[in-house]
XYZ file of C-alpha atoms in Angstrom:
316
model
C -225.620 -16.717 -141.926
C -227.725 -14.630 -144.316
C -231.163 -15.780 -145.401
C -232.488 -15.389 -148.934
C -235.177 -12.731 -149.445
C -238.793 -13.780 -149.822
C -238.834 -12.409 -153.372
C -235.802 -11.746 -155.527
C -236.441 -10.358 -159.024
C -233.371 -10.442 -161.265
C -233.168 -8.753 -164.682
C -236.869 -9.368 -165.403
C -237.866 -8.418 -168.940
C -241.307 -8.781 -170.540
C -241.712 -8.394 -174.293
C -244.680 -9.013 -176.590
C -244.941 -10.393 -180.116
C -245.162 -6.816 -181.375
C -241.654 -6.215 -180.056
C -242.871 -3.896 -177.293
C -240.833 -4.188 -174.091
C -243.274 -3.522 -171.243
C -240.757 -4.373 -168.485
C -237.002 -3.949 -169.015
C -234.336 -5.409 -166.774
C -236.046 -4.946 -163.408
C -234.151 -5.936 -160.239
C -236.060 -5.842 -156.929
C -235.969 -7.696 -153.617
C -238.532 -8.075 -150.852
C -238.063 -9.509 -147.383
C -240.764 -11.302 -145.388
C -242.878 -8.750 -143.557
C -241.615 -5.915 -145.767
C -243.847 -3.585 -147.793
C -242.605 -2.455 -151.206
C -244.440 0.209 -153.184
C -244.206 0.495 -156.970
C -245.201 3.851 -158.466
C -245.501 5.350 -161.918
C -247.959 6.637 -164.489
C -250.249 4.373 -166.485
C -248.217 2.618 -169.148
C -244.991 2.420 -167.147
C -245.138 -1.364 -166.650
C -246.381 -1.644 -163.055
C -249.291 -4.031 -163.663
C -247.311 -6.028 -166.221
C -244.650 -6.549 -163.562
C -247.299 -7.670 -161.043
C -248.811 -10.200 -163.452
C -245.375 -11.465 -164.465
C -244.596 -12.463 -160.872
C -247.091 -15.353 -161.140
C -246.995 -15.764 -164.930
C -250.487 -14.406 -165.422
C -249.642 -12.590 -168.659
C -251.193 -13.596 -172.028
C -249.562 -16.224 -174.204
C -247.925 -13.618 -176.444
C -245.704 -12.358 -173.625
C -242.097 -13.532 -173.397
C -240.443 -13.425 -169.980
C -236.718 -13.570 -169.305
C -234.700 -13.200 -166.125
C -235.552 -14.726 -162.738
C -238.406 -14.367 -160.237
C -237.230 -16.232 -157.148
C -240.037 -16.827 -154.653
C -238.547 -18.415 -151.551
C -235.557 -19.365 -153.708
C -237.634 -21.090 -156.412
C -237.800 -19.555 -159.893
C -241.426 -18.925 -160.869
C -240.461 -18.486 -164.539
C -239.143 -22.058 -164.849
C -241.831 -23.820 -162.789
C -243.817 -26.575 -164.461
C -247.555 -25.963 -164.680
C -248.472 -28.198 -161.736
C -245.991 -26.500 -159.427
C -247.041 -23.038 -160.607
C -250.692 -23.879 -159.922
C -249.763 -24.925 -156.396
C -247.832 -21.694 -155.769
C -250.649 -19.411 -156.904
C -252.844 -18.468 -153.921
C -250.888 -20.660 -151.488
C -247.445 -19.117 -152.077
C -248.455 -15.752 -153.490
C -251.767 -14.085 -154.250
C -252.946 -10.929 -156.018
C -255.527 -8.308 -155.068
C -256.638 -6.791 -158.370
C -257.997 -3.291 -158.848
C -261.746 -3.101 -159.455
C -263.157 -5.851 -157.227
C -266.508 -5.852 -159.053
C -264.740 -7.030 -162.202
C -262.642 -9.607 -160.350
C -265.479 -11.250 -158.402
C -267.931 -13.610 -160.104
C -271.312 -11.849 -160.181
C -273.378 -15.067 -159.977
C -271.631 -16.707 -157.010
C -271.887 -15.774 -153.345
C -268.726 -14.173 -152.020
C -268.307 -16.857 -149.342
C -268.132 -19.544 -152.025
C -265.540 -17.522 -153.927
C -263.353 -17.163 -150.834
C -263.720 -20.896 -150.187
C -262.753 -21.959 -153.714
C -258.937 -21.580 -153.433
C -258.964 -23.370 -150.055
C -260.856 -26.322 -151.555
C -258.639 -26.447 -154.650
C -255.403 -26.356 -152.650
C -256.690 -28.467 -149.783
C -255.316 -26.055 -147.194
C -258.398 -26.514 -144.994
C -260.511 -29.686 -144.527
C -263.857 -29.378 -146.304
C -265.657 -29.511 -142.956
C -263.741 -26.450 -141.734
C -263.965 -24.252 -144.813
C -267.109 -22.385 -143.774
C -265.592 -21.516 -140.410
C -262.401 -20.284 -142.093
C -264.428 -18.154 -144.536
C -266.406 -16.425 -141.793
C -263.217 -15.952 -139.796
C -261.539 -14.262 -142.762
C -264.513 -11.970 -143.311
C -264.489 -10.916 -139.680
C -260.735 -10.437 -139.894
C -261.198 -7.882 -142.689
C -264.002 -6.116 -140.844
C -267.100 -7.717 -142.377
C -269.864 -9.612 -140.523
C -269.965 -13.365 -141.131
C -273.435 -12.997 -142.695
C -271.845 -11.268 -145.700
C -270.600 -14.677 -146.862
C -274.069 -15.305 -148.332
C -274.134 -12.028 -150.265
C -273.579 -11.600 -153.995
C -270.995 -9.001 -155.118
C -273.635 -6.510 -156.280
C -275.120 -6.491 -152.770
C -271.901 -5.091 -151.293
C -270.415 -1.610 -151.419
C -267.120 -0.929 -153.179
C -265.208 -0.964 -149.901
C -266.860 -4.213 -148.825
C -266.019 -5.882 -152.140
C -262.399 -4.820 -151.781
C -262.346 -6.353 -148.283
C -263.693 -9.584 -149.796
C -260.810 -9.537 -152.304
C -258.322 -9.130 -149.448
C -259.968 -11.998 -147.540
C -259.703 -14.145 -150.674
C -256.023 -13.243 -151.063
C -255.415 -14.417 -147.479
C -257.451 -17.619 -147.820
C -254.501 -19.969 -148.307
C -252.072 -18.132 -145.989
C -249.680 -16.937 -148.724
C -246.219 -15.577 -147.994
C -246.565 -12.789 -150.573
C -249.475 -10.508 -151.486
C -249.407 -8.304 -154.587
C -251.950 -5.461 -154.401
C -252.442 -3.819 -157.792
C -254.077 -0.404 -157.224
C -256.339 -1.853 -154.499
C -257.930 1.487 -153.544
C -258.166 3.357 -156.863
C -261.951 3.133 -157.216
C -262.698 3.945 -153.555
C -263.481 7.253 -151.864
C -260.877 8.810 -149.579
C -262.370 7.578 -146.284
C -262.775 3.971 -147.456
C -259.330 4.113 -149.083
C -257.785 5.019 -145.723
C -259.604 2.134 -144.016
C -258.435 -0.390 -146.622
C -254.832 0.828 -146.412
C -254.810 0.539 -142.611
C -256.342 -2.922 -142.910
C -253.634 -4.071 -145.340
C -250.909 -2.694 -143.077
C -252.391 -4.472 -140.065
C -252.697 -7.814 -141.839
C -249.135 -7.663 -143.169
C -247.815 -6.928 -139.676
C -249.875 -9.652 -138.000
C -249.131 -12.414 -140.510
C -245.563 -11.413 -141.466
C -246.293 -11.630 -145.196
C -244.475 -9.644 -147.849
C -246.498 -6.965 -149.640
C -246.028 -5.362 -153.038
C -248.408 -2.443 -153.486
C -248.798 -0.802 -156.883
C -250.160 2.730 -157.274
C -249.745 5.968 -159.183
C -250.086 7.831 -155.868
C -246.723 8.363 -154.163
C -248.405 9.805 -151.069
C -250.335 6.563 -150.470
C -247.218 4.449 -150.972
C -245.075 6.668 -148.741
C -247.644 6.341 -145.969
C -248.044 2.575 -146.338
C -244.759 1.073 -147.522
C -241.212 0.671 -146.204
C -239.518 1.030 -149.591
C -240.533 2.598 -152.873
C -239.568 1.814 -156.469
C -240.456 4.322 -159.206
C -240.978 2.865 -162.701
C -240.819 4.676 -166.020
C -241.012 3.104 -169.491
C -240.667 -0.393 -168.033
C -237.609 0.304 -165.879
C -237.016 1.110 -162.227
C -235.558 4.628 -162.318
C -235.398 5.156 -158.553
C -235.685 3.037 -155.422
C -235.146 3.794 -151.768
C -236.858 4.381 -148.406
C -240.490 5.254 -149.200
C -240.841 8.384 -147.073
C -237.500 9.775 -148.232
C -238.128 9.161 -151.935
C -241.514 10.864 -151.596
C -240.108 13.848 -149.711
C -236.919 14.355 -151.746
C -236.795 12.182 -154.864
C -233.458 12.222 -156.679
C -234.705 11.324 -160.165
C -236.525 14.117 -162.042
C -239.433 11.770 -162.747
C -239.813 10.877 -159.077
C -239.743 14.590 -158.251
C -242.479 15.266 -160.809
C -244.694 12.480 -159.438
C -244.278 13.733 -155.889
C -244.953 17.359 -156.858
C -248.182 16.391 -158.652
C -249.929 15.874 -155.284
C -250.627 18.943 -153.115
C -249.494 18.584 -149.510
C -251.829 19.328 -146.614
C -250.734 22.494 -144.833
C -248.632 23.688 -147.783
C -250.535 26.556 -149.504
C -247.952 26.917 -152.268
C -248.478 23.363 -153.501
C -252.266 23.742 -153.284
C -252.461 27.003 -155.244
C -249.797 26.114 -157.802
C -249.900 22.345 -158.411
C -247.196 21.102 -160.717
C -247.716 18.453 -163.342
C -245.668 16.862 -166.099
C -246.383 17.484 -169.756
C -246.668 14.605 -172.186
C -247.043 10.857 -171.699
C -244.740 7.863 -171.181
C -243.301 6.596 -174.488
C -244.794 3.748 -176.510
C -242.973 0.545 -175.400
C -242.504 -0.399 -179.065
C -240.944 2.959 -179.942
C -238.680 4.026 -177.083
C -236.499 7.126 -177.498
C -232.743 6.771 -177.539
C -230.698 7.346 -174.418
C -232.596 7.949 -171.191
C -236.241 7.270 -172.028
C -237.341 10.153 -169.799
C -235.190 12.806 -171.477
C -237.908 14.117 -173.892
C -239.989 15.165 -170.842
C -237.176 15.916 -168.425
C -236.764 19.556 -167.297
C -233.048 19.098 -166.545
C -232.020 16.961 -169.541
C -228.727 17.693 -171.264
C -227.406 16.437 -174.587
C -225.743 13.377 -173.033
C -229.145 12.182 -171.757
C -230.346 11.572 -175.322
C -227.328 9.418 -176.145
C -226.837 6.979 -173.269
C -229.390 5.286 -171.025
C -228.636 5.590 -167.333
C -228.192 2.782 -164.797
C -229.155 3.054 -161.140
C -226.447 4.832 -159.193
C -225.960 6.084 -155.647
C -225.632 4.248 -152.353
C -227.055 0.739 -152.131
C -230.064 1.801 -150.031
C -231.174 4.661 -152.308
C -230.441 4.725 -156.023
C -231.608 6.681 -159.068
C -230.949 6.231 -162.796
C -230.000 9.802 -163.607
C -226.869 11.512 -164.890
C -227.329 14.233 -162.258
C -227.119 11.822 -159.305
């Protein structure tokens, strides 16, 4: 008997009133306890996808397809059910904790708020749960009485992780959780996230432009370009030997420790992702692709290859 995945995204498309398609026909699955990385440049649809999972997009966004969380479609949930699922079923760690935390409330009160709203902990036990969560993410219990501006960037990000865990969700979506942090603190936060996922058997979706971070943290990796998944497979293998030209370009943009050639001659990718409201014909990557042929400008490519590792490229 096979069990349904924790998260099953089927043909998810997000369009705006302007006609721009920010996410186009995305299919992804995530098992409990699994870590899925989503990579791509700014403007490729990563954050839009993250917000769509809990219908946090603005009113002008139109969503089609299915987002099955534990077999229940988030896109068709009534408001009351959706409100119950947020935090308790799935939670999000946003990038830039200083902008996500309320500057005039103590961080302990902000961690407590979702527990009180959802009633997951009796009111008499909330304070104990808050201090326990802070200690779990490596902060002293006394930090519960601090305001966000009294904490460092790494400490604020730990508070955001504690808040995401407050109602014991089955899924955590981390949208660029370490972008604003220095390298040492970034490493600590990544190890912390890995540890918490392993201990609590939650599913993790981590979004980043940094393939090296995702390869080191995640089990599987999906590369997005112009709103579509153009490659997905085992994280370490996609990072080391991507099959799609875009995945190769992303991987090559980061110099590797111990590899002088990549340090002295870093490779980049000219140009920018296309405007979602004015996509080129055929494969949307072909105007920037170093191996494009005439057929690439005519027909868009579907994911192909073995089931475990696929790429949307004519050359695969």
